[in-house]
PDB file of C-alpha atoms in Angstrom:
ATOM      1  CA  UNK A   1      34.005  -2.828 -33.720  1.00 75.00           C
ATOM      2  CA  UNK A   2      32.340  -5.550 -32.422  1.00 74.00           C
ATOM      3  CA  UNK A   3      33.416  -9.664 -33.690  1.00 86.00           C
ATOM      4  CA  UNK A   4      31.772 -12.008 -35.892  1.00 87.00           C
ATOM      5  CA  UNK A   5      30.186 -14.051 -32.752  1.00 90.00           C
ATOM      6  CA  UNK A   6      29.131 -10.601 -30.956  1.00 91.00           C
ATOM      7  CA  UNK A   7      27.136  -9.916 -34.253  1.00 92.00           C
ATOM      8  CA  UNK A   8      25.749 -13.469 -34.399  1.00 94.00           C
ATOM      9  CA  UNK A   9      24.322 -13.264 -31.038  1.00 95.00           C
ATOM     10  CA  UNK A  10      22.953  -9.880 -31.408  1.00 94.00           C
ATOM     11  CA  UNK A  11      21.337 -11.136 -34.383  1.00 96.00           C
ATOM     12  CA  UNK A  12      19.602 -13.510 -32.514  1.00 97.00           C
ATOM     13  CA  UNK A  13      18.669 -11.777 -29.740  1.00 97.00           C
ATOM     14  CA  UNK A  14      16.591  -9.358 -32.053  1.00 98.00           C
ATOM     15  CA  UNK A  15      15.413 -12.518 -33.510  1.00 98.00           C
ATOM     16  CA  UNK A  16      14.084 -14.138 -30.467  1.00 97.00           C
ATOM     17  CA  UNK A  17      13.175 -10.620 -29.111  1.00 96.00           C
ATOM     18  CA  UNK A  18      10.777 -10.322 -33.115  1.00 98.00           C
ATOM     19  CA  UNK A  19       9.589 -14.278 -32.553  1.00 97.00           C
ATOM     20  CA  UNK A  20       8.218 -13.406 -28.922  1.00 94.00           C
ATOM     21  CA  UNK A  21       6.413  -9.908 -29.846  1.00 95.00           C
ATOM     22  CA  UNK A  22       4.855 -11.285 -33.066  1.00 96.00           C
ATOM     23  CA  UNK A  23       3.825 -14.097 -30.776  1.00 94.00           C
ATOM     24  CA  UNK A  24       2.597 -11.886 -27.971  1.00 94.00           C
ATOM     25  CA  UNK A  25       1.001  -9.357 -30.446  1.00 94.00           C
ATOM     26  CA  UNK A  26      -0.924 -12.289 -32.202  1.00 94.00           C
ATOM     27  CA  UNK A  27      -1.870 -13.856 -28.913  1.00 93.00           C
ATOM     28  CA  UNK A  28      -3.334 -10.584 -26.978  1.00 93.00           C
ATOM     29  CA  UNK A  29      -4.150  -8.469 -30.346  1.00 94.00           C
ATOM     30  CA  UNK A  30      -5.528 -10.960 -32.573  1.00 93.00           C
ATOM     31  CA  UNK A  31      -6.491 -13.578 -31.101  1.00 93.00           C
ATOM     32  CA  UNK A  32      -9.537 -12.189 -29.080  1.00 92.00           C
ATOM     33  CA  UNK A  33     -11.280 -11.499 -32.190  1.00 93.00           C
ATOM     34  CA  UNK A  34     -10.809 -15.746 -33.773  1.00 92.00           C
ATOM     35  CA  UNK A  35     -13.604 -17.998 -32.729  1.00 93.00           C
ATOM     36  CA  UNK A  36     -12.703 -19.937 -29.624  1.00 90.00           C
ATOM     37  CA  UNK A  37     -13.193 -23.446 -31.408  1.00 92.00           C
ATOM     38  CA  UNK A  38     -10.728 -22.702 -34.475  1.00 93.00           C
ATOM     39  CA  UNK A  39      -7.616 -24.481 -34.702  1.00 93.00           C
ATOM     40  CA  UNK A  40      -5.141 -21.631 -33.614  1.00 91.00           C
ATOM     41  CA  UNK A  41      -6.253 -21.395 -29.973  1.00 91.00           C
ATOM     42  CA  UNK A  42      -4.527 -24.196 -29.029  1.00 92.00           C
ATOM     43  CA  UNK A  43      -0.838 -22.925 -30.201  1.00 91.00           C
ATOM     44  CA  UNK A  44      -1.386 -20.443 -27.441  1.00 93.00           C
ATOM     45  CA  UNK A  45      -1.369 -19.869 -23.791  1.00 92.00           C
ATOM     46  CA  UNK A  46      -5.311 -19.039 -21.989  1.00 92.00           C
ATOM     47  CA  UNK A  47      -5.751 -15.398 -22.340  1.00 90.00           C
ATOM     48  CA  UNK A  48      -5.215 -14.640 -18.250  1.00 92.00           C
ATOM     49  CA  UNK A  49      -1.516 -15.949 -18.917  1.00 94.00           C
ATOM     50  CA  UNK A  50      -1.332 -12.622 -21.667  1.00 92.00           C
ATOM     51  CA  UNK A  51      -1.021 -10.393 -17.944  1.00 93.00           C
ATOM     52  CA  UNK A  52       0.567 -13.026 -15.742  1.00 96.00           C
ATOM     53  CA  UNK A  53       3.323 -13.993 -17.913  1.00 94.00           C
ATOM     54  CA  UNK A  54       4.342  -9.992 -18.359  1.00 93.00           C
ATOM     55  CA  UNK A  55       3.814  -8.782 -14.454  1.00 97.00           C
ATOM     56  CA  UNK A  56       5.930 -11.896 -13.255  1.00 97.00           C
ATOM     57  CA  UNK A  57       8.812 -11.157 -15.621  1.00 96.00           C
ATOM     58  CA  UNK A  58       9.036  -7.811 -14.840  1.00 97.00           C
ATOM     59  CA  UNK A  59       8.820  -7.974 -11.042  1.00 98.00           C
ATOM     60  CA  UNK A  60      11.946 -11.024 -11.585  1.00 98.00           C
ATOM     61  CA  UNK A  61      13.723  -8.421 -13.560  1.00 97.00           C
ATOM     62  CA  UNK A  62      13.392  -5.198 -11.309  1.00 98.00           C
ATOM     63  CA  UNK A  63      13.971  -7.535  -8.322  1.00 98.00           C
ATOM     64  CA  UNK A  64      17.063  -8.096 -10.098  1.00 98.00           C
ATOM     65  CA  UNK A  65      18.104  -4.918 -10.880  1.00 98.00           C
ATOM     66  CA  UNK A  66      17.390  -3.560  -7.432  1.00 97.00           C
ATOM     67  CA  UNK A  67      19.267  -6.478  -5.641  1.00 97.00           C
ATOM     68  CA  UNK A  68      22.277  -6.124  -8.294  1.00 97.00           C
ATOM     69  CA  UNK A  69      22.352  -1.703  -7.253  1.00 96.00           C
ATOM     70  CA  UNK A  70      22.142  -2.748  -3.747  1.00 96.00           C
ATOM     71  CA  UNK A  71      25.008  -5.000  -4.008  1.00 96.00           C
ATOM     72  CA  UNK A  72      27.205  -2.600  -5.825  1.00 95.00           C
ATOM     73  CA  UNK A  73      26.248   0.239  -3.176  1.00 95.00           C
ATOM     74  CA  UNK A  74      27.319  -2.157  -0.142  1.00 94.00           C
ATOM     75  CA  UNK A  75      30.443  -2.745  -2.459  1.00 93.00           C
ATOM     76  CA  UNK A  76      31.275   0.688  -2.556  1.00 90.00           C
ATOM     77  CA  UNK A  77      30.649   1.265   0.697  1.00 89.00           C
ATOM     78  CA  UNK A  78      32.899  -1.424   2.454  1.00 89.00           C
ATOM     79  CA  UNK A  79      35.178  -0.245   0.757  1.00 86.00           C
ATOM     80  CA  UNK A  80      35.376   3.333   1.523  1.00 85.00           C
ATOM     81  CA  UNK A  81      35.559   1.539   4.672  1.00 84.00           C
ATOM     82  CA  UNK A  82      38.452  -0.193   4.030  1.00 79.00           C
ATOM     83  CA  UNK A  83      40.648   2.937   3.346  1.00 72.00           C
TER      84      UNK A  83
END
């Protein structure tokens, strides 16, 4: 069973994780369809940054994930070595 602080930051992770896709649904869903002089635009990013944003965080994160697997195999391996 998990603690009171384990719960707590669960909770908010899903709440950042809700904030960003409301935020990211609004801003690539929406968006497109306000006129570009009203008053929202400028609580958001230029639409390019709707792709960029995205494709850079996931190439960070499987670079991440790759280097973290390749550093447990060459774990494993040395030692297997060892014995």
């Amino acid at each position: 069973m998990a603690t009171g602080s384990d719960q707590a930051v669960g909770m908010g992770m899903v709440a950042l994780s809700a904030l960003i896709f409301t935020y990211y649904t609004i801003w690539t869903v929406v968006l497109p369809f306000v006129d570009d002089d009203h008053i929202v635009h400028q609580y958001f990013l230029p639409r390019p940054y709707a792709v960029i944003i995205p494709t850079v965080a996931g190439v960070v994160a499987l670079s991440a994930i790759g280097s973290f697997f390749g550093y447990v195999m060459l774990q494993d391996k040395m030692k297997k070595k060892a014995k």
